[in-house]
Amino acid sequence: GESVGLHLPTLSVQEGDNSIINCAYSNSASDYFIWYKQESGKGPQFIIDIRSNMDKRQGQRVTVLLNKTVKHLSLQIAATQPGDSAVYFCAEKKAAGNKLTFGGGTRVLVKP
Amino acid sequence: EPEVTQTPSHQVTQMGQEVILRCVPISNHLYFYWYRQILGQKVEFLVSFYNNEISEKSEIFDDQFSVERPDGSNFTLKIRSTKLEDSAMYFCASCEGGEKLFFGSGTQLSVL
């Protein structure tokens, strides 16, 4: 079936290093993608989004890359900090519709 | 910064009882959502609401579930007869244009 999924359930990274979180999607009809960060006991918090007519978008310390050829989405976090420790979810939206479908999540653990 | 607020933060109920989860979306938003997250799992879509009616719902959102926007500010999720498997974190979300969702901090529902 159509789904959004993640390659790595847990990512350990040294403080100061860059993090890369990957996400595969299978629905070619999706036109919008978004990354959320979820800290323990909290709701998902918006990080960055990208439309399907783009392949890269940068924010503050974060970059999202979209490869439509292989249906792959990634989130890069530069100079990872302890406050970046959380679970990261990718989500997609189909062109016809307004709901987000979430992937399974990747836990990022930042080691001091 | 405007935020989605949810009450209560925790709700404990007996199986078979009715519960109402409450949300105040961001004031100028037009799309409203309920999602749920079972512990350790991904965020699952339940229902979306636009223009005073349900625009989409998932298989989870069966006849036991209903949503209502009783006034200009509140958005509620009612579960008529709770089951053990309804235990989860329930998130309300809203957005302005049907893409970038803002989530509340959630209501942890425990059905005993």
Short mmCIF file of C-alpha atoms in Angstrom, two decimals:
data_model
loop_
_atom_site.label_atom_id
_atom_site.label_comp_id
_atom_site.label_asym_id
_atom_site.label_seq_id
_atom_site.Cartn_x
_atom_site.Cartn_y
_atom_site.Cartn_z
CA GLY A 1 0.00 0.00 0.00
CA GLU A 2 0.96 3.64 -0.05
CA SER A 3 3.02 4.68 2.92
CA VAL A 4 5.73 6.89 4.27
CA GLY A 5 8.50 5.10 6.10
CA LEU A 6 11.88 5.63 7.68
CA HIS A 7 15.12 3.73 7.14
CA LEU A 8 16.72 4.11 10.59
CA PRO A 9 14.78 3.90 13.84
CA THR A 10 17.61 5.34 16.01
CA LEU A 11 20.46 7.66 15.14
CA SER A 12 23.22 8.42 17.62
CA VAL A 13 25.30 11.47 16.79
CA GLN A 14 28.12 13.32 18.49
CA GLU A 15 27.39 16.87 19.55
CA GLY A 16 28.63 19.23 16.88
CA ASP A 17 28.41 16.69 14.08
CA ASN A 18 25.87 16.82 11.29
CA SER A 19 22.82 14.53 11.35
CA ILE A 20 21.03 13.06 8.37
CA ILE A 21 17.60 11.51 8.79
CA ASN A 22 16.11 9.64 5.86
CA CYS A 23 12.58 8.95 4.78
CA ALA A 24 11.17 6.93 1.88
CA TYR A 25 7.75 7.57 0.45
CA SER A 26 5.81 5.56 -2.06
CA ASN A 27 2.98 7.87 -3.10
CA SER A 28 4.02 9.66 -6.28
CA ALA A 29 0.85 11.77 -6.00
CA SER A 30 2.23 13.58 -2.95
CA ASP A 31 3.00 17.24 -3.58
CA TYR A 32 4.03 18.44 -0.14
CA PHE A 33 6.41 17.07 2.49
CA ILE A 34 7.15 18.17 6.01
CA TRP A 35 9.43 17.30 8.89
CA TYR A 36 8.35 17.40 12.50
CA LYS A 37 10.30 17.08 15.73
CA GLN A 38 8.67 15.48 18.73
CA GLU A 39 10.10 15.74 22.21
CA SER A 40 8.95 13.46 24.97
CA GLY A 41 5.41 14.24 26.12
CA LYS A 42 4.88 16.96 23.53
CA GLY A 43 3.14 17.32 20.22
CA PRO A 44 4.92 17.34 16.87
CA GLN A 45 6.70 20.61 16.23
CA PHE A 46 7.19 21.94 12.70
CA ILE A 47 10.78 22.03 11.46
CA ILE A 48 10.73 22.56 7.71
CA ASP A 49 8.62 21.78 4.67
CA ILE A 50 9.10 21.43 0.93
CA ARG A 51 6.88 21.26 -2.11
CA SER A 52 7.32 18.69 -4.84
CA ASN A 53 8.44 21.34 -7.36
CA MET A 54 11.60 21.89 -5.29
CA ASP A 55 14.50 19.59 -4.49
CA LYS A 56 16.13 21.49 -1.65
CA ARG A 57 15.11 23.94 1.00
CA GLN A 58 17.16 25.42 3.80
CA GLY A 59 16.21 26.73 7.19
CA GLN A 60 18.15 27.63 10.25
CA ARG A 61 20.63 24.73 10.71
CA VAL A 62 18.29 22.41 8.82
CA THR A 63 18.07 21.41 5.19
CA VAL A 64 15.46 19.22 3.52
CA LEU A 65 16.30 17.38 0.33
CA LEU A 66 13.71 15.82 -1.94
CA ASN A 67 14.58 13.26 -4.58
CA LYS A 68 11.42 12.50 -6.52
CA THR A 69 13.16 10.04 -8.82
CA VAL A 70 13.73 7.58 -5.97
CA LYS A 71 10.96 8.95 -3.72
CA HIS A 72 13.35 9.90 -0.96
CA LEU A 73 13.27 12.72 1.56
CA SER A 74 16.01 13.64 4.00
CA LEU A 75 16.53 16.08 6.82
CA GLN A 76 20.00 17.37 7.53
CA ILE A 77 20.76 19.03 10.84
CA ALA A 78 24.01 20.97 10.98
CA ALA A 79 26.12 21.09 14.16
CA THR A 80 23.74 18.90 16.13
CA GLN A 81 23.08 20.11 19.66
CA PRO A 82 21.75 18.32 22.77
CA GLY A 83 18.44 20.11 22.27
CA ASP A 84 18.06 18.30 18.95
CA SER A 85 17.57 14.99 20.75
CA ALA A 86 14.02 13.96 19.85
CA VAL A 87 12.01 11.78 17.51
CA TYR A 88 11.79 13.11 13.98
CA PHE A 89 8.87 12.33 11.68
CA CYS A 90 8.46 12.95 8.01
CA ALA A 91 4.97 13.39 6.62
CA GLU A 92 3.44 13.77 3.18
CA LYS A 93 0.32 15.23 1.68
CA LYS A 94 -1.35 14.15 -1.52
CA ALA A 95 -2.13 16.80 -4.08
CA ALA A 96 -5.85 16.09 -3.67
CA GLY A 97 -6.51 16.39 0.04
CA ASN A 98 -5.42 18.20 3.16
CA LYS A 99 -4.32 15.50 5.56
CA LEU A 100 -0.74 14.61 6.44
CA THR A 101 0.35 10.98 6.51
CA PHE A 102 3.19 10.37 8.93
CA GLY A 103 6.12 8.02 8.69
CA GLY A 104 7.33 5.82 11.54
CA GLY A 105 9.81 8.19 13.18
CA THR A 106 13.55 8.24 13.85
CA ARG A 107 14.96 8.82 17.30
CA VAL A 108 18.02 11.08 17.36
CA LEU A 109 20.27 10.84 20.38
CA VAL A 110 22.94 13.50 20.72
CA LYS A 111 25.99 12.42 22.70
CA PRO A 112 27.97 15.12 24.52
CA GLU B 1 3.23 32.97 19.27
CA PRO B 2 -0.27 31.49 18.70
CA GLU B 3 -0.62 27.85 19.65
CA VAL B 4 -3.14 25.03 19.67
CA THR B 5 -4.26 24.26 23.20
CA GLN B 6 -5.74 20.99 24.40
CA THR B 7 -7.53 20.01 27.56
CA PRO B 8 -7.25 17.97 29.64
CA SER B 9 -3.62 16.92 29.41
CA HIS B 10 -4.50 13.55 30.93
CA GLN B 11 -7.82 11.71 30.99
CA VAL B 12 -8.47 8.44 32.73
CA THR B 13 -11.74 6.66 32.07
CA GLN B 14 -13.42 3.34 32.48
CA MET B 15 -14.08 1.13 29.48
CA GLY B 16 -17.50 1.89 28.03
CA GLN B 17 -17.58 5.47 29.25
CA GLU B 18 -17.85 8.51 27.01
CA VAL B 19 -15.01 11.01 26.82
CA ILE B 20 -14.74 14.42 25.23
CA LEU B 21 -11.35 15.80 24.33
CA ARG B 22 -11.18 19.52 23.83
CA CYS B 23 -9.08 21.72 21.61
CA VAL B 24 -8.79 25.40 20.85
CA PRO B 25 -7.20 25.76 17.40
CA ILE B 26 -5.25 28.81 16.31
CA SER B 27 -7.78 31.56 15.75
CA ASN B 28 -7.39 32.32 12.03
CA HIS B 29 -7.01 28.69 10.97
CA LEU B 30 -9.64 27.05 8.81
CA TYR B 31 -8.67 23.35 8.87
CA PHE B 32 -8.86 21.22 12.00
CA TYR B 33 -7.61 17.74 12.68
CA TRP B 34 -7.44 14.98 15.22
CA TYR B 35 -4.56 12.53 15.23
CA ARG B 36 -3.61 9.88 17.73
CA GLN B 37 -0.37 8.22 18.74
CA ILE B 38 -0.17 4.93 20.55
CA LEU B 39 2.93 4.79 22.74
CA GLY B 40 6.06 4.31 20.68
CA GLN B 41 4.24 4.31 17.38
CA LYS B 42 3.70 6.80 14.60
CA VAL B 43 1.18 9.58 14.51
CA GLU B 44 -2.07 8.33 12.92
CA PHE B 45 -4.66 10.46 11.18
CA LEU B 46 -8.21 10.27 12.50
CA VAL B 47 -10.23 13.04 10.94
CA SER B 48 -10.06 16.40 9.23
CA PHE B 49 -12.69 19.12 9.48
CA TYR B 50 -13.26 22.09 7.22
CA ASN B 51 -16.13 24.46 6.63
CA ASN B 52 -18.11 22.93 9.47
CA GLU B 53 -18.02 19.39 8.19
CA ILE B 54 -15.77 16.36 8.09
CA SER B 55 -13.62 16.48 4.98
CA GLU B 56 -11.83 13.18 5.46
CA LYS B 57 -11.69 10.39 8.03
CA SER B 58 -9.65 7.25 8.52
CA GLU B 59 -10.77 3.68 9.19
CA ILE B 60 -10.03 4.27 12.86
CA PHE B 61 -12.69 6.97 13.00
CA ASP B 62 -15.70 4.68 13.26
CA ASP B 63 -19.22 5.33 14.60
CA GLN B 64 -17.88 5.60 18.14
CA PHE B 65 -16.08 8.81 17.23
CA SER B 66 -17.51 12.21 16.46
CA VAL B 67 -16.19 15.74 16.14
CA GLU B 68 -17.84 19.03 16.72
CA ARG B 69 -17.08 22.72 16.50
CA PRO B 70 -19.70 23.97 18.93
CA ASP B 71 -18.69 27.62 18.73
CA GLY B 72 -16.14 29.82 17.00
CA SER B 73 -13.18 28.65 19.04
CA ASN B 74 -13.51 25.07 20.28
CA PHE B 75 -13.06 21.79 18.42
CA THR B 76 -13.94 18.58 20.23
CA LEU B 77 -13.46 14.86 19.76
CA LYS B 78 -16.00 12.58 21.42
CA ILE B 79 -15.56 8.86 21.92
CA ARG B 80 -18.95 7.44 22.82
CA SER B 81 -18.03 4.13 24.41
CA THR B 82 -14.32 3.83 25.05
CA LYS B 83 -12.41 0.62 24.52
CA LEU B 84 -9.07 -0.44 25.94
CA GLU B 85 -7.46 0.01 22.53
CA ASP B 86 -8.51 3.68 22.48
CA SER B 87 -5.75 4.37 24.98
CA ALA B 88 -3.36 6.74 23.22
CA MET B 89 -2.15 10.31 23.02
CA TYR B 90 -4.65 12.35 21.04
CA PHE B 91 -3.39 15.40 19.19
CA CYS B 92 -5.44 18.23 17.82
CA ALA B 93 -3.99 20.23 14.95
CA SER B 94 -5.00 23.17 12.86
CA CYS B 95 -3.76 24.96 9.79
CA GLU B 96 -4.55 27.93 7.67
CA GLY B 97 -4.34 26.48 4.20
CA GLY B 98 -4.42 22.69 4.49
CA GLU B 99 -0.71 21.96 4.61
CA LYS B 100 1.47 23.12 7.50
CA LEU B 101 -0.25 21.71 10.56
CA PHE B 102 0.32 23.08 14.02
CA PHE B 103 -0.17 20.54 16.78
CA GLY B 104 -1.25 20.86 20.37
CA SER B 105 0.55 19.15 23.24
CA GLY B 106 -1.96 16.32 23.30
CA THR B 107 -4.34 14.59 25.68
CA GLN B 108 -3.13 11.30 27.10
CA LEU B 109 -6.19 9.05 27.26
CA SER B 110 -6.02 5.96 29.46
CA VAL B 111 -8.92 3.51 29.29
CA LEU B 112 -9.06 1.08 32.19
#
